[in-house]
mmCIF file of C-alpha atoms in Angstrom:
data_model
loop_
_atom_site.group_PDB
_atom_site.id
_atom_site.type_symbol
_atom_site.label_atom_id
_atom_site.label_comp_id
_atom_site.label_asym_id
_atom_site.label_seq_id
_atom_site.Cartn_x
_atom_site.Cartn_y
_atom_site.Cartn_z
ATOM 1 C CA UNK A 14 0.492 0.075 -0.043
ATOM 2 C CA UNK A 15 1.235 3.267 -1.241
ATOM 3 C CA UNK A 16 -1.442 6.023 -0.159
ATOM 4 C CA UNK A 17 -3.129 8.362 -2.286
ATOM 5 C CA UNK A 18 -1.190 9.332 -4.784
ATOM 6 C CA UNK A 19 -1.577 12.977 -7.105
ATOM 7 C CA UNK A 20 -0.213 13.765 -10.545
ATOM 8 C CA UNK A 21 0.824 16.122 -11.300
ATOM 9 C CA UNK A 22 2.324 17.544 -8.820
ATOM 10 C CA UNK A 23 2.144 20.945 -10.408
ATOM 11 C CA UNK A 24 0.209 22.559 -12.919
ATOM 12 C CA UNK A 25 1.199 26.255 -14.360
ATOM 13 C CA UNK A 26 -1.247 27.148 -17.310
ATOM 14 C CA UNK A 27 -2.820 29.926 -18.747
ATOM 15 C CA UNK A 28 -5.809 31.784 -18.149
ATOM 16 C CA UNK A 29 -8.227 29.729 -20.699
ATOM 17 C CA UNK A 30 -6.903 26.524 -21.221
ATOM 18 C CA UNK A 31 -7.990 23.570 -19.732
ATOM 19 C CA UNK A 32 -6.530 21.091 -16.720
ATOM 20 C CA UNK A 33 -6.642 17.565 -15.754
ATOM 21 C CA UNK A 34 -5.658 15.796 -12.326
ATOM 22 C CA UNK A 35 -5.290 12.437 -11.622
ATOM 23 C CA UNK A 36 -5.850 11.042 -8.175
ATOM 24 C CA UNK A 37 -4.567 7.294 -7.815
ATOM 25 C CA UNK A 38 -6.806 6.433 -3.688
ATOM 26 C CA UNK A 39 -5.670 3.601 -2.136
ATOM 27 C CA UNK A 40 -6.251 0.210 -3.198
ATOM 28 C CA UNK A 41 -8.790 -1.109 -1.244
ATOM 29 C CA UNK A 42 -10.849 2.260 -0.739
ATOM 30 C CA UNK A 43 -14.106 2.470 -2.074
ATOM 31 C CA UNK A 44 -14.463 6.471 -1.796
ATOM 32 C CA UNK A 45 -12.687 9.099 -2.671
ATOM 33 C CA UNK A 46 -12.679 12.858 -2.523
ATOM 34 C CA UNK A 47 -11.423 15.858 -4.496
ATOM 35 C CA UNK A 48 -10.896 19.384 -1.988
ATOM 36 C CA UNK A 49 -9.553 22.507 -2.431
ATOM 37 C CA UNK A 50 -7.137 24.670 -0.063
ATOM 38 C CA UNK A 51 -6.347 27.944 -0.693
ATOM 39 C CA UNK A 52 -3.301 29.683 0.885
ATOM 40 C CA UNK A 53 -3.248 30.219 4.356
ATOM 41 C CA UNK A 54 -7.114 28.120 4.890
ATOM 42 C CA UNK A 55 -8.353 25.022 5.628
ATOM 43 C CA UNK A 56 -9.753 21.904 1.840
ATOM 44 C CA UNK A 57 -12.564 23.043 1.215
ATOM 45 C CA UNK A 58 -14.825 20.132 0.039
ATOM 46 C CA UNK A 59 -15.409 19.228 -3.888
ATOM 47 C CA UNK A 60 -17.202 16.300 -4.441
ATOM 48 C CA UNK A 61 -16.922 12.642 -3.645
ATOM 49 C CA UNK A 62 -17.335 9.085 -5.404
ATOM 50 C CA UNK A 63 -18.217 6.070 -4.505
ATOM 51 C CA UNK A 64 -16.705 3.292 -5.870
ATOM 52 C CA UNK A 65 -17.869 4.826 -9.750
ATOM 53 C CA UNK A 66 -20.871 6.992 -8.072
ATOM 54 C CA UNK A 67 -20.693 10.800 -7.626
ATOM 55 C CA UNK A 68 -22.697 11.304 -4.853
ATOM 56 C CA UNK A 69 -22.135 14.757 -3.372
ATOM 57 C CA UNK A 70 -21.304 18.297 -5.628
ATOM 58 C CA UNK A 71 -20.765 21.212 -3.128
ATOM 59 C CA UNK A 72 -21.851 24.539 -4.615
ATOM 60 C CA UNK A 73 -18.368 25.186 -5.074
ATOM 61 C CA UNK A 74 -18.227 22.831 -7.719
ATOM 62 C CA UNK A 75 -19.044 25.275 -10.882
ATOM 63 C CA UNK A 76 -20.241 23.705 -14.155
ATOM 64 C CA UNK A 77 -16.419 24.254 -15.308
ATOM 65 C CA UNK A 78 -15.612 21.752 -12.860
ATOM 66 C CA UNK A 79 -16.242 18.162 -13.782
ATOM 67 C CA UNK A 80 -14.789 14.875 -11.757
ATOM 68 C CA UNK A 81 -14.629 11.368 -12.834
ATOM 69 C CA UNK A 82 -13.796 7.336 -11.484
ATOM 70 C CA UNK A 83 -14.796 5.310 -14.130
ATOM 71 C CA UNK A 84 -13.697 2.217 -12.649
ATOM 72 C CA UNK A 85 -14.120 2.919 -9.901
ATOM 73 C CA UNK A 86 -10.527 3.070 -9.349
ATOM 74 C CA UNK A 87 -8.490 6.432 -10.375
ATOM 75 C CA UNK A 88 -10.051 9.624 -10.554
ATOM 76 C CA UNK A 89 -9.730 12.530 -12.643
ATOM 77 C CA UNK A 90 -10.629 16.120 -11.758
ATOM 78 C CA UNK A 91 -11.161 18.491 -15.192
ATOM 79 C CA UNK A 92 -11.147 22.314 -14.978
ATOM 80 C CA UNK A 93 -12.549 23.326 -18.488
ATOM 81 C CA UNK A 94 -11.470 27.367 -18.956
ATOM 82 C CA UNK A 95 -9.434 28.181 -15.765
ATOM 83 C CA UNK A 96 -9.435 31.116 -14.140
ATOM 84 C CA UNK A 97 -7.144 33.114 -12.024
ATOM 85 C CA UNK A 98 -9.249 32.198 -8.771
ATOM 86 C CA UNK A 99 -8.803 28.343 -9.707
ATOM 87 C CA UNK A 100 -5.384 28.802 -8.666
ATOM 88 C CA UNK A 101 -5.175 26.100 -5.088
ATOM 89 C CA UNK A 102 -3.839 23.115 -3.798
ATOM 90 C CA UNK A 103 -6.566 20.219 -5.365
ATOM 91 C CA UNK A 104 -6.695 17.948 -3.000
ATOM 92 C CA UNK A 105 -7.540 14.439 -3.498
ATOM 93 C CA UNK A 106 -8.259 11.583 -0.252
ATOM 94 C CA UNK A 107 -9.682 8.169 0.020
ATOM 95 C CA UNK A 108 -11.796 5.709 3.115
ATOM 96 C CA UNK A 109 -12.948 2.074 3.279
ATOM 97 C CA UNK A 110 -16.661 3.023 4.394
ATOM 98 C CA UNK A 111 -18.617 -0.501 4.529
ATOM 99 C CA UNK A 112 -21.877 0.506 6.016
ATOM 100 C CA UNK A 113 -21.823 -1.148 9.424
ATOM 101 C CA UNK A 114 -20.704 -0.634 12.394
ATOM 102 C CA UNK A 115 -17.149 0.308 12.691
ATOM 103 C CA UNK A 116 -16.540 1.351 9.895
ATOM 104 C CA UNK A 117 -14.081 4.473 10.777
ATOM 105 C CA UNK A 118 -14.665 6.781 7.504
ATOM 106 C CA UNK A 119 -11.027 7.870 7.811
ATOM 107 C CA UNK A 120 -9.923 9.617 4.809
ATOM 108 C CA UNK A 121 -5.702 9.667 3.662
ATOM 109 C CA UNK A 122 -4.964 12.714 1.296
ATOM 110 C CA UNK A 123 -2.350 12.750 -1.183
ATOM 111 C CA UNK A 124 0.050 15.836 -1.710
ATOM 112 C CA UNK A 125 -2.017 17.091 -3.810
ATOM 113 C CA UNK A 126 -1.513 19.204 -7.534
ATOM 114 C CA UNK A 127 -0.291 22.933 -6.846
ATOM 115 C CA UNK A 128 -2.446 24.828 -9.155
ATOM 116 C CA UNK A 129 -1.358 28.366 -10.798
ATOM 117 C CA UNK A 130 -3.093 29.693 -13.440
ATOM 118 C CA UNK A 131 -1.186 33.068 -15.454
ATOM 119 C CA UNK B 28 -24.652 23.138 7.385
ATOM 120 C CA UNK B 29 -21.825 21.989 9.582
ATOM 121 C CA UNK B 30 -19.112 24.316 11.074
ATOM 122 C CA UNK B 31 -16.206 24.103 12.420
ATOM 123 C CA UNK B 32 -14.540 27.208 13.809
ATOM 124 C CA UNK B 33 -10.630 27.182 15.499
ATOM 125 C CA UNK B 34 -10.148 30.524 17.253
ATOM 126 C CA UNK B 35 -6.055 30.115 17.339
ATOM 127 C CA UNK B 36 -5.179 31.092 14.650
ATOM 128 C CA UNK B 37 -1.030 30.866 16.076
ATOM 129 C CA UNK B 38 0.490 29.340 18.904
ATOM 130 C CA UNK B 39 4.811 28.943 20.228
ATOM 131 C CA UNK B 40 5.658 26.247 22.201
ATOM 132 C CA UNK B 41 8.482 25.182 23.799
ATOM 133 C CA UNK B 42 10.195 21.859 23.064
ATOM 134 C CA UNK B 43 8.756 19.295 25.670
ATOM 135 C CA UNK B 44 6.412 21.230 26.946
ATOM 136 C CA UNK B 45 2.858 20.408 26.555
ATOM 137 C CA UNK B 46 0.184 22.124 24.437
ATOM 138 C CA UNK B 47 -3.486 22.324 23.926
ATOM 139 C CA UNK B 48 -5.207 23.153 20.179
ATOM 140 C CA UNK B 49 -9.017 24.043 20.418
ATOM 141 C CA UNK B 50 -12.063 23.045 18.169
ATOM 142 C CA UNK B 51 -15.392 23.919 18.630
ATOM 143 C CA UNK B 52 -18.024 23.077 16.286
ATOM 144 C CA UNK B 53 -21.721 23.104 15.094
ATOM 145 C CA UNK B 54 -23.855 20.927 14.208
ATOM 146 C CA UNK B 55 -27.811 19.069 14.912
ATOM 147 C CA UNK B 56 -26.671 15.487 13.900
ATOM 148 C CA UNK B 57 -25.624 13.692 16.373
ATOM 149 C CA UNK B 58 -24.150 10.271 14.813
ATOM 150 C CA UNK B 59 -20.431 12.311 13.624
ATOM 151 C CA UNK B 60 -16.408 12.051 13.399
ATOM 152 C CA UNK B 61 -14.139 14.702 14.084
ATOM 153 C CA UNK B 62 -10.507 14.531 13.189
ATOM 154 C CA UNK B 63 -6.963 16.245 13.679
ATOM 155 C CA UNK B 64 -5.130 16.706 11.141
ATOM 156 C CA UNK B 65 -1.716 17.555 10.621
ATOM 157 C CA UNK B 66 0.036 19.524 7.627
ATOM 158 C CA UNK B 67 3.902 20.246 7.263
ATOM 159 C CA UNK B 68 5.058 22.989 5.094
ATOM 160 C CA UNK B 69 4.518 22.205 2.131
ATOM 161 C CA UNK B 70 3.636 18.589 2.423
ATOM 162 C CA UNK B 71 0.402 16.403 2.857
ATOM 163 C CA UNK B 72 -2.119 16.002 5.600
ATOM 164 C CA UNK B 73 -1.424 13.580 7.760
ATOM 165 C CA UNK B 74 -4.141 12.394 10.674
ATOM 166 C CA UNK B 75 -3.201 13.026 13.744
ATOM 167 C CA UNK B 76 -6.377 11.235 16.030
ATOM 168 C CA UNK B 77 -9.847 10.671 15.507
ATOM 169 C CA UNK B 78 -12.839 10.486 17.918
ATOM 170 C CA UNK B 79 -16.205 8.582 16.817
ATOM 171 C CA UNK B 80 -19.251 11.106 18.752
ATOM 172 C CA UNK B 81 -20.609 7.956 20.007
ATOM 173 C CA UNK B 82 -17.736 7.401 22.048
ATOM 174 C CA UNK B 83 -17.277 8.963 25.256
ATOM 175 C CA UNK B 84 -13.725 7.835 26.303
ATOM 176 C CA UNK B 85 -11.364 10.681 24.643
ATOM 177 C CA UNK B 86 -9.252 9.235 22.013
ATOM 178 C CA UNK B 87 -5.346 9.192 22.331
ATOM 179 C CA UNK B 88 -2.682 8.369 20.774
ATOM 180 C CA UNK B 89 0.780 8.387 22.008
ATOM 181 C CA UNK B 90 1.977 11.823 23.218
ATOM 182 C CA UNK B 91 -1.725 13.771 20.997
ATOM 183 C CA UNK B 92 -4.764 13.279 23.385
ATOM 184 C CA UNK B 93 -7.738 15.444 22.485
ATOM 185 C CA UNK B 94 -10.275 16.248 25.037
ATOM 186 C CA UNK B 95 -13.733 15.890 23.665
ATOM 187 C CA UNK B 96 -16.854 17.711 24.860
ATOM 188 C CA UNK B 97 -19.945 16.850 23.493
ATOM 189 C CA UNK B 98 -22.730 19.014 25.192
ATOM 190 C CA UNK B 99 -20.050 22.046 24.526
ATOM 191 C CA UNK B 100 -19.217 20.891 21.477
ATOM 192 C CA UNK B 101 -15.255 21.119 21.791
ATOM 193 C CA UNK B 102 -13.160 19.217 20.511
ATOM 194 C CA UNK B 103 -9.252 20.121 21.792
ATOM 195 C CA UNK B 104 -6.685 18.678 21.163
ATOM 196 C CA UNK B 105 -3.069 17.907 23.306
ATOM 197 C CA UNK B 106 0.293 17.890 22.337
ATOM 198 C CA UNK B 107 1.930 16.209 25.067
ATOM 199 C CA UNK B 108 6.158 16.193 25.117
ATOM 200 C CA UNK B 109 6.416 19.200 22.428
ATOM 201 C CA UNK B 110 8.860 18.299 19.341
ATOM 202 C CA UNK B 111 10.406 19.849 16.230
ATOM 203 C CA UNK B 112 8.423 17.721 13.973
ATOM 204 C CA UNK B 113 5.552 18.786 15.491
ATOM 205 C CA UNK B 114 5.726 22.349 13.523
ATOM 206 C CA UNK B 115 2.504 22.423 11.456
ATOM 207 C CA UNK B 116 -0.557 23.562 10.146
ATOM 208 C CA UNK B 117 -3.416 21.796 12.425
ATOM 209 C CA UNK B 118 -7.121 21.439 10.941
ATOM 210 C CA UNK B 119 -9.690 19.936 13.114
ATOM 211 C CA UNK B 120 -12.229 18.865 10.673
ATOM 212 C CA UNK B 121 -15.973 17.112 10.646
ATOM 213 C CA UNK B 122 -18.116 15.156 9.717
ATOM 214 C CA UNK B 123 -21.302 13.704 9.597
ATOM 215 C CA UNK B 124 -22.338 10.012 9.605
ATOM 216 C CA UNK B 125 -23.073 9.395 5.841
ATOM 217 C CA UNK B 126 -19.185 10.200 5.810
ATOM 218 C CA UNK B 127 -19.822 12.774 2.712
ATOM 219 C CA UNK B 128 -16.894 15.789 2.665
ATOM 220 C CA UNK B 129 -15.376 17.204 5.112
ATOM 221 C CA UNK B 130 -15.569 20.606 6.822
ATOM 222 C CA UNK B 131 -12.322 21.841 8.053
ATOM 223 C CA UNK B 132 -11.530 24.631 10.754
ATOM 224 C CA UNK B 133 -9.252 27.647 8.993
ATOM 225 C CA UNK B 134 -6.381 25.512 11.464
ATOM 226 C CA UNK B 135 -3.487 26.773 14.064
ATOM 227 C CA UNK B 136 -0.032 27.315 13.261
ATOM 228 C CA UNK B 137 1.968 25.405 15.850
ATOM 229 C CA UNK B 138 5.422 26.296 16.422
ATOM 230 C CA UNK B 139 8.073 24.657 17.999
ATOM 231 C CA UNK B 140 10.764 26.673 19.776
ATOM 232 C CA UNK B 141 13.877 24.807 21.115
#
């Protein structure tokens, strides 16, 4: 088990371009979460998946943002027509939830992708 | 909506001493989990400790312990025998029983003085 991985670690793009980030969760985890963290703030929840189903989307997730988890394993987060306000660290986390007693739902985080929009 | 408040933007402690970080939260749910995460500079978020709301016993992990006061909606973190490696941003986080997205506080920057 190598933990949650994210690629790329850094992305610099020009305003108006599209970007895509990838997250690989811990292998046995069925839930995958995306967060955004701006400088000096705590992470803010964007969306999450249970297996391949996207169960919740925050109001922070504008129409320019789309996330997928097609086979219930890795996930991608795409931002279309990037704006300078999209500059942030994008964090991915995963957890194991089986719905029974003792399900801890502890989320383990990846190293993040830092996006800079020029 | 749930909210998490960390009222101490920055705390400083001498190496080997004890420090307590404060966190309060607001929720109408009865089933939830609380967490403390540590985020060292330019490094990833690491779980420090977890507390289930239905458990009355306070969680402990080595030098880290919590004081969970459910009625007061308070969840403080005590770090004993502070070490230089404890220097980081510490975030308090809440998630409801449905285990949706975490709600984080704004964080407390912990400085360890040698």
